[in-house]
Short mmCIF file of C-alpha atoms in Angstrom, two decimals:
data_model
loop_
_atom_site.label_atom_id
_atom_site.label_comp_id
_atom_site.label_asym_id
_atom_site.label_seq_id
_atom_site.Cartn_x
_atom_site.Cartn_y
_atom_site.Cartn_z
CA MET A 11 104.93 -91.54 -0.60
CA SER A 12 105.97 -94.79 1.04
CA ALA A 13 107.29 -95.05 4.57
CA ALA A 14 110.62 -96.17 3.13
CA GLY A 15 110.74 -93.07 1.01
CA VAL A 16 109.99 -90.86 3.95
CA GLU A 17 112.63 -92.62 6.00
CA ALA A 18 115.24 -92.11 3.31
CA LEU A 19 114.44 -88.42 3.12
CA TYR A 20 114.48 -88.21 6.87
CA ARG A 21 117.88 -89.84 7.20
CA GLU A 22 119.31 -87.60 4.54
CA HIS A 23 117.87 -84.25 5.52
CA TYR A 24 116.29 -84.14 8.94
CA ASN A 25 119.40 -83.36 10.95
CA GLN A 26 120.35 -80.62 8.54
CA ALA A 27 116.90 -79.16 9.01
CA VAL A 28 117.33 -79.21 12.77
CA ARG A 29 120.72 -77.55 12.48
CA LEU A 30 119.33 -74.80 10.28
CA ALA A 31 116.43 -74.19 12.63
CA TRP A 32 118.77 -74.25 15.61
CA LEU A 33 121.12 -71.73 14.03
CA ILE A 34 118.29 -69.33 13.27
CA THR A 35 116.37 -69.69 16.52
CA GLY A 36 119.06 -70.71 19.01
CA ASP A 37 116.35 -72.77 20.66
CA HIS A 38 116.74 -76.56 20.91
CA ASP A 39 113.08 -77.34 21.41
CA ALA A 40 111.90 -74.94 18.76
CA ALA A 41 114.48 -76.31 16.34
CA HIS A 42 113.01 -79.78 16.58
CA ASP A 43 109.46 -78.54 16.33
CA ILE A 44 110.29 -76.44 13.31
CA ALA A 45 112.22 -79.19 11.57
CA THR A 46 109.51 -81.75 12.26
CA ASP A 47 106.69 -79.52 11.14
CA ALA A 48 108.57 -78.51 8.03
CA PHE A 49 109.47 -82.10 7.27
CA VAL A 50 105.89 -83.25 7.65
CA SER A 51 104.62 -80.38 5.60
CA VAL A 52 107.04 -80.91 2.76
CA THR A 53 106.69 -84.69 2.65
CA SER A 54 102.93 -84.37 2.61
CA HIS A 55 103.24 -82.20 -0.46
CA LEU A 56 105.68 -84.44 -2.24
CA LEU A 57 103.10 -85.55 -4.75
CA ARG A 58 103.04 -82.00 -5.96
CA ILE A 59 106.79 -81.62 -6.04
CA ARG A 60 107.90 -82.51 -9.51
CA ASP A 61 111.55 -82.84 -8.71
CA ALA A 62 112.11 -84.84 -5.54
CA ASP A 63 115.80 -84.06 -5.82
CA LYS A 64 114.92 -80.59 -4.73
CA PHE A 65 113.54 -81.87 -1.46
CA TRP A 66 116.25 -80.18 0.57
CA ALA A 67 115.54 -76.87 -1.13
CA TYR A 68 111.87 -77.16 -0.22
CA LEU A 69 112.68 -78.27 3.30
CA ARG A 70 115.24 -75.51 3.74
CA ARG A 71 112.68 -72.96 2.62
CA ALA A 72 110.04 -74.27 5.01
CA VAL A 73 112.47 -74.41 7.91
CA SER A 74 113.90 -70.96 7.29
CA ARG A 75 110.55 -69.24 7.10
CA ARG A 76 109.20 -71.02 10.15
CA ALA A 77 112.36 -70.30 12.09
CA ILE A 78 112.22 -66.60 11.28
CA ASP A 79 108.64 -66.48 12.53
CA VAL A 80 109.59 -68.28 15.69
CA GLY A 81 112.62 -66.05 16.14
CA ARG A 82 110.44 -62.99 15.93
CA SER A 83 108.01 -64.19 18.51
CA ASN A 84 110.48 -65.86 20.79
CA SER A 85 110.66 -63.93 23.99
CA ARG A 86 114.06 -65.38 24.71
CA ARG A 87 115.46 -63.39 21.86
CA ALA A 88 115.66 -60.36 24.08
CA THR A 89 117.70 -62.35 26.56
CA ARG A 90 120.05 -63.51 23.88
CA GLU A 91 120.58 -60.02 22.57
CA GLN A 92 121.23 -58.76 26.03
CA ARG A 93 123.79 -61.48 26.54
CA VAL A 94 125.57 -60.43 23.39
CA TRP A 95 125.69 -56.84 24.45
CA HIS A 96 127.00 -57.79 27.86
CA THR A 97 129.87 -59.72 26.35
CA GLY A 98 131.30 -56.34 25.47
CA ASN A 99 133.50 -55.51 22.53
CA ARG A 100 136.22 -57.94 23.38
CA GLY A 101 137.22 -58.22 19.74
CA VAL A 102 138.55 -61.19 17.85
CA ASP A 103 142.20 -61.78 17.20
CA THR A 104 142.49 -62.06 13.46
CA ALA A 105 145.63 -64.10 13.56
CA ASP A 106 144.75 -66.72 16.10
CA THR A 107 141.08 -67.61 16.24
CA THR A 108 140.12 -69.65 19.23
CA ALA A 109 136.97 -71.55 20.10
CA ALA A 110 136.01 -68.68 22.38
CA ASP A 111 136.32 -66.31 19.45
CA LEU A 112 134.06 -68.48 17.35
CA ALA A 113 131.55 -68.59 20.15
CA HIS A 114 131.71 -64.82 20.33
CA VAL A 115 131.00 -64.55 16.63
CA ALA A 116 128.12 -66.99 16.96
CA ALA A 117 126.72 -64.92 19.80
CA ALA A 118 126.96 -61.81 17.68
CA VAL A 119 125.06 -63.56 14.89
CA ARG A 120 122.37 -64.58 17.35
CA GLY A 121 122.01 -60.94 18.26
CA LEU A 122 120.96 -60.04 14.74
CA PRO A 123 117.28 -59.58 13.90
CA PRO A 124 115.80 -62.92 12.81
CA LYS A 125 115.63 -62.18 9.11
CA GLN A 126 119.18 -60.82 8.96
CA ARG A 127 120.32 -63.79 11.00
CA ALA A 128 118.68 -66.16 8.56
CA ILE A 129 120.30 -64.38 5.64
CA VAL A 130 123.74 -64.65 7.21
CA ILE A 131 123.22 -68.32 8.04
CA LEU A 132 121.97 -69.19 4.59
CA ARG A 133 124.88 -67.32 3.07
CA TYR A 134 127.73 -68.57 5.24
CA TRP A 135 126.49 -71.89 6.53
CA ALA A 136 124.33 -73.13 3.68
CA ASP A 137 126.54 -71.42 1.07
CA LEU A 138 123.62 -70.08 -0.90
CA SER A 139 123.90 -67.26 -3.36
CA GLU A 140 121.97 -64.08 -2.73
CA ARG A 141 119.52 -65.12 -5.43
CA ASP A 142 118.92 -68.50 -3.81
CA ILE A 143 118.53 -66.88 -0.41
CA ALA A 144 115.89 -64.62 -1.90
CA ARG A 145 114.05 -67.65 -3.26
CA THR A 146 114.35 -69.49 0.00
CA LEU A 147 113.00 -66.67 2.11
CA GLY A 148 110.56 -65.39 -0.46
CA ILE A 149 111.95 -61.88 -0.45
CA PRO A 150 113.46 -59.69 -3.18
CA ALA A 151 117.13 -60.14 -3.99
CA GLY A 152 117.67 -56.49 -3.16
CA THR A 153 116.37 -57.07 0.32
CA VAL A 154 118.80 -59.93 0.75
CA LYS A 155 121.68 -57.76 -0.43
CA SER A 156 120.83 -54.87 1.85
CA GLY A 157 120.05 -57.16 4.76
CA LEU A 158 123.35 -58.96 4.40
CA SER A 159 125.20 -55.69 4.15
CA ARG A 160 123.60 -54.34 7.30
CA ALA A 161 124.22 -57.59 9.13
CA LEU A 162 127.90 -57.62 8.23
CA ASP A 163 128.29 -53.98 9.23
CA HIS A 164 126.76 -54.80 12.57
CA LEU A 165 128.98 -57.83 13.03
CA ARG A 166 132.13 -55.91 12.14
CA GLU A 167 131.22 -53.28 14.68
CA GLU A 168 130.45 -55.92 17.25
CA LEU A 169 133.64 -57.86 16.71
CA GLN A 170 136.12 -54.99 16.53
CA MET B 1356 138.67 -57.86 7.23
CA ASN B 1357 135.97 -58.95 4.79
CA ASP B 1358 137.60 -62.24 3.89
CA HIS B 1359 138.46 -62.87 7.48
CA LEU B 1360 134.95 -62.08 8.65
CA ASP B 1361 133.59 -64.41 5.98
CA GLN B 1362 135.85 -67.19 7.19
CA LEU B 1363 135.04 -66.45 10.81
CA LEU B 1364 131.34 -66.68 10.06
CA ARG B 1365 131.74 -69.97 8.21
CA ASP B 1366 133.84 -71.49 10.98
CA SER B 1367 131.65 -70.13 13.71
CA LEU B 1368 128.40 -71.30 12.18
CA ARG B 1369 129.85 -74.71 11.42
CA ALA B 1370 130.91 -75.05 15.04
CA GLU B 1371 127.57 -73.74 16.23
CA ALA B 1372 125.67 -76.18 14.04
CA ALA B 1373 127.55 -78.99 15.72
CA ASN B 1374 125.79 -77.99 18.92
CA ALA B 1375 122.40 -78.55 17.34
CA PRO B 1376 120.24 -81.07 19.16
CA HIS B 1377 120.44 -84.64 17.96
CA THR B 1378 117.48 -86.87 18.42
CA HIS B 1379 115.81 -89.74 16.73
CA VAL B 1380 112.34 -89.19 15.44
CA ASP B 1381 110.07 -92.11 14.69
CA VAL B 1382 109.75 -92.13 10.93
CA ASP B 1383 106.44 -93.97 11.07
CA ALA B 1384 105.11 -91.26 13.33
CA LEU B 1385 106.30 -88.66 10.89
CA ALA B 1386 104.62 -90.48 8.03
CA ALA B 1387 101.41 -90.69 10.05
CA ARG B 1388 101.61 -87.00 10.79
CA GLY B 1389 102.06 -86.37 7.12
CA ALA B 1390 98.93 -88.33 6.32
CA ALA B 1391 97.00 -86.53 9.03
CA HIS B 1392 98.28 -83.25 7.71
CA ARG B 1393 96.98 -84.09 4.25
CA HIS B 1394 93.63 -85.20 5.55
CA ALA B 1395 93.24 -82.17 7.75
CA LYS B 1396 94.07 -79.87 4.90
CA LEU B 1397 91.64 -81.56 2.57
CA ALA B 1398 89.01 -81.46 5.26
CA ARG B 1399 89.62 -77.76 5.73
CA VAL B 1400 89.12 -77.30 2.03
CA ALA B 1401 85.98 -79.39 2.23
CA GLY B 1402 84.74 -77.31 5.12
CA SER B 1403 85.35 -74.11 3.23
CA VAL B 1404 83.64 -75.43 0.16
CA ALA B 1405 80.80 -76.59 2.35
CA CYS B 1406 80.45 -73.12 3.80
CA LEU B 1407 80.35 -71.63 0.37
CA GLY B 1408 77.70 -74.16 -0.47
CA VAL B 1409 75.71 -73.13 2.55
CA VAL B 1410 76.07 -69.47 1.74
CA PHE B 1411 75.36 -69.65 -1.95
CA ALA B 1412 72.81 -72.36 -1.97
CA GLY B 1413 70.85 -70.17 0.34
CA ALA B 1414 67.96 -70.92 2.53
CA SER B 1415 66.16 -72.90 -0.11
CA LEU B 1416 68.72 -75.66 0.25
CA ALA B 1417 70.05 -75.35 3.77
CA MET B 1418 66.69 -74.66 5.29
CA ARG B 1419 64.98 -77.64 3.73
CA SER B 1420 63.93 -80.34 6.08
CA GLY B 1421 62.11 -83.62 5.96
CA PRO B 1422 63.11 -87.12 5.01
CA ASP B 1423 62.78 -86.70 1.28
CA ALA B 1424 64.92 -83.64 1.11
CA ALA B 1425 67.42 -85.10 3.50
CA ASP B 1426 67.69 -88.32 1.59
CA GLN B 1427 68.34 -86.41 -1.54
CA ILE B 1428 70.98 -84.22 0.00
CA VAL B 1429 72.79 -86.43 2.44
CA ALA B 1430 72.85 -89.69 0.58
CA PRO B 1431 75.91 -88.91 -1.59
CA ALA B 1432 78.01 -88.37 1.50
CA ALA B 1433 76.71 -91.19 3.60
CA THR B 1434 76.01 -94.15 1.42
CA SER B 1435 77.64 -96.40 3.97
CA GLY B 1436 78.78 -96.26 7.55
CA THR B 1437 77.80 -93.63 10.05
CA TYR B 1438 77.02 -90.06 9.46
CA ALA B 1439 80.01 -89.18 11.57
CA GLU B 1440 82.17 -91.21 9.27
CA ALA B 1441 80.97 -89.10 6.41
CA THR B 1442 82.89 -86.21 7.80
CA VAL B 1443 86.57 -85.48 7.72
CA GLU B 1444 87.97 -88.20 5.53
CA ARG B 1445 84.88 -88.61 3.43
CA ALA B 1446 84.74 -84.89 2.92
CA ALA B 1447 88.31 -85.01 1.77
CA GLU B 1448 87.59 -87.87 -0.56
CA SER B 1449 84.60 -86.07 -1.92
CA VAL B 1450 86.69 -83.05 -2.71
CA VAL B 1451 89.17 -85.19 -4.54
CA ALA B 1452 86.38 -86.99 -6.34
CA GLY B 1453 84.92 -83.71 -7.42
CA ALA B 1454 81.84 -83.76 -5.29
CA GLN B 1455 79.48 -80.92 -5.82
CA PRO B 1456 79.39 -78.11 -3.27
CA ASP B 1457 75.81 -78.97 -2.52
CA ASP B 1458 76.88 -82.40 -1.36
CA LEU B 1459 79.59 -81.01 0.83
CA ALA B 1460 77.34 -78.41 2.33
CA VAL B 1461 75.44 -81.09 4.10
CA MET B 1462 78.54 -82.69 5.52
CA ALA B 1463 79.53 -79.47 7.19
CA ALA B 1464 76.04 -78.69 8.27
CA PRO B 1465 74.77 -79.53 11.72
CA ALA B 1466 73.90 -83.15 12.29
CA GLY B 1467 70.31 -83.15 13.13
CA PRO B 1468 67.28 -81.01 13.52
CA SER B 1469 65.22 -80.36 16.51
CA ASN B 1470 61.60 -80.89 15.93
CA SER B 1471 60.71 -78.94 19.00
CA ALA B 1472 58.87 -75.76 18.30
CA ASP B 1473 60.57 -74.06 21.23
CA ASN B 1474 64.07 -75.04 20.28
CA PRO B 1475 66.39 -72.50 21.93
CA ASN B 1476 69.01 -73.06 19.27
CA PRO B 1477 67.93 -71.09 16.24
CA MET B 1478 70.84 -72.54 14.34
CA PHE B 1479 68.94 -75.76 13.92
CA ASP B 1480 65.42 -74.57 13.81
CA ALA B 1481 64.31 -75.91 10.45
CA ALA B 1482 67.65 -74.82 9.11
CA THR B 1483 69.21 -78.23 8.90
CA PRO B 1484 68.35 -81.22 6.80
CA ALA B 1485 67.38 -84.22 8.81
CA VAL B 1486 69.66 -87.21 8.97
CA PRO B 1487 67.86 -89.88 7.00
CA PRO B 1488 66.79 -93.04 8.78
CA ALA B 1489 68.99 -95.10 6.50
CA VAL B 1490 72.01 -93.41 8.01
CA SER B 1491 70.91 -93.77 11.59
CA GLU B 1492 70.31 -97.46 11.12
CA HIS B 1493 74.00 -98.02 10.50
CA THR B 1494 75.30 -96.11 13.43
CA GLY B 1495 75.00 -98.63 16.23
CA PRO B 1496 75.00 -97.55 19.85
CA ALA B 1497 76.30 -94.11 19.05
CA ALA B 1498 73.59 -93.53 16.50
CA CYS B 1499 72.18 -90.13 15.79
CA SER B 1500 68.75 -90.51 17.22
CA THR B 1501 67.54 -87.25 15.86
CA SER B 1502 64.06 -88.53 15.29
CA ILE B 1503 63.31 -88.25 18.99
CA PRO B 1504 61.10 -85.22 19.44
CA GLY B 1505 62.31 -82.53 21.74
CA GLU B 1506 65.97 -83.35 21.51
CA GLN B 1507 68.37 -80.51 21.90
CA VAL B 1508 71.08 -80.00 19.37
CA PHE B 1509 74.41 -78.47 20.17
CA ALA B 1510 77.31 -77.12 18.21
CA PHE B 1511 80.74 -76.17 19.38
CA ASP B 1512 84.37 -75.63 18.53
CA GLY B 1513 86.54 -78.00 20.52
CA THR B 1514 89.82 -79.85 20.73
CA VAL B 1515 90.04 -83.59 21.27
CA VAL B 1516 91.64 -84.10 24.68
CA ALA B 1517 90.78 -87.70 25.53
CA PHE B 1518 88.85 -90.80 24.61
CA GLU B 1519 86.52 -92.63 26.95
CA TYR B 1520 85.08 -96.11 26.68
CA ASP B 1521 81.91 -97.30 28.29
CA ASP B 1522 81.20 -100.80 29.57
CA HIS B 1523 80.30 -101.91 26.06
CA GLY B 1524 83.55 -100.65 24.65
CA THR B 1525 81.85 -97.82 22.84
CA ARG B 1526 84.22 -94.97 22.35
CA ARG B 1527 83.34 -91.44 23.25
CA VAL B 1528 85.46 -88.44 22.46
CA VAL B 1529 86.19 -85.80 25.08
CA PHE B 1530 86.38 -82.29 23.70
CA ASP B 1531 87.72 -79.23 25.43
CA VAL B 1532 85.20 -76.71 24.18
CA HIS B 1533 86.52 -73.35 23.04
CA GLU B 1534 83.20 -71.93 22.01
CA TRP B 1535 79.58 -72.99 22.05
CA PHE B 1536 77.68 -71.84 18.99
CA THR B 1537 74.45 -72.87 20.64
CA ALA B 1538 73.33 -72.78 24.22
CA PRO B 1539 76.38 -73.50 26.40
CA ALA B 1540 76.65 -76.89 28.03
CA ASP B 1541 79.24 -78.75 30.06
CA ASN B 1542 82.90 -78.46 29.34
CA PRO B 1543 84.56 -80.79 28.55
CA ALA B 1544 81.96 -82.20 26.23
CA VAL B 1545 81.82 -85.95 25.81
CA VAL B 1546 80.44 -87.04 22.48
CA GLY B 1547 79.73 -90.42 20.96
CA GLY B 1548 79.67 -91.32 17.32
CA VAL B 1549 82.78 -89.41 16.33
CA ASP B 1550 85.28 -91.26 14.20
CA GLY B 1551 88.45 -90.27 12.45
CA VAL B 1552 89.77 -87.84 15.03
CA GLN B 1553 92.98 -87.87 17.00
CA LEU B 1554 94.13 -86.27 20.20
CA GLY B 1555 94.77 -82.61 19.63
CA ASP B 1556 92.52 -82.32 16.61
CA ARG B 1557 90.50 -79.14 16.66
CA MET B 1558 87.09 -79.81 15.27
CA LEU B 1559 83.76 -78.17 14.76
CA VAL B 1560 81.17 -80.46 16.19
CA THR B 1561 77.45 -80.63 16.07
CA ALA B 1562 75.75 -83.13 18.30
CA ASP B 1563 72.33 -84.08 19.45
CA SER B 1564 71.65 -85.10 22.99
CA THR B 1565 69.70 -87.79 24.67
CA ASP B 1566 69.11 -87.55 28.39
CA GLY B 1567 71.53 -84.72 28.58
CA LYS B 1568 74.38 -86.65 26.99
CA LEU B 1569 75.75 -85.66 23.63
CA ALA B 1570 75.05 -88.79 21.72
CA CYS B 1571 75.92 -88.39 18.11
CA ALA B 1572 77.91 -85.96 16.13
CA ALA B 1573 78.99 -84.66 12.83
CA VAL B 1574 82.41 -83.11 12.75
CA VAL B 1575 84.45 -81.04 10.38
CA ALA B 1576 87.98 -79.81 10.81
CA TYR B 1577 88.29 -76.40 12.38
CA ASP B 1578 88.04 -73.68 9.82
CA PRO B 1579 87.57 -69.98 10.59
CA MET B 1580 85.15 -69.52 7.75
CA THR B 1581 82.95 -72.34 8.95
CA VAL B 1582 83.13 -70.89 12.44
CA GLU B 1583 81.79 -67.61 11.17
CA VAL B 1584 78.88 -69.34 9.47
CA TRP B 1585 78.06 -71.48 12.47
CA ARG B 1586 78.42 -68.54 14.81
CA THR B 1587 76.02 -66.55 12.70
CA LEU B 1588 73.53 -69.37 12.40
CA GLY B 1589 73.85 -70.14 16.08
CA GLY B 1590 72.90 -66.59 16.87
#
């Protein structure tokens, strides 16, 4: 693949990859590392990718899986979870959502286990179907369904 | 609540994504990393194939020594340039070109034999094909001078941490050694005759020494399977 080709892919997808990694890990440095590694990995396999239009799907898959691994091993996760719990059940006003409310929701999402967090993010940020989430994460569709259900239950409880 | 939670999640994650770090990454650097990634992967494959070659070809191949046998075995991998050059990238090319495992086995095998009868490194005691003179003649100041009797041969697992240049501009590679497969020596290890490596590369290195300095080397990309073989052979 030519440098121009890589650059075009980079300009189109790299920031999205960083955002996805950032949402899953909550870690700026890790987000860049994950996005870069995933980008390099996917571009270096482009010769084997028959449909270059699916580059984002490949990149999203690589980023998601790496980010989940990082999320699991990230010691700061405990701190984040603790922070969520210490915010208390302040609730979210359903009629008038403020920036603080959105931040509270985001904090609650960060408190989810990494895989559930990734499922929620792929569902509500990347707008993927449960089937596509299953493909992206390499897990059964049933696991996605149950994971999403548990995550939403937890979030409802957290946000009430 | 469901619809509202859905909308809350969408809005929240969209806002959160806006806080993601923004930086510029050098595309050329990314492309270079991609190329290095490909080479490293191919070299790992080559190393694994080489190990299989070592294992399955058995002692009759790996234990052969002498110029004739070495010429026969090494020549396909080192028809030009240095022996060290016939390592990572050449191994990768050989895999792509469909080289036979027997060819690759030599590339992953230790660089040179010790002719000393009291060699303390059993890994290389008649277990390694000699580097043919034709190869050494092309290697310049960092040549593998394995024909010198009594030389000690070393093997280790190390990461490239620096490059040094002597007064003649000859480059030597500084390795932070993780494990010596042969008798331990200084760490970091400074080795000449290593091409095609970059800072941070983790390599498996065999080197001979002259006057206590590691002078010439053969390297393969780090590979756990190769480590096991070298560790076993190094005893």
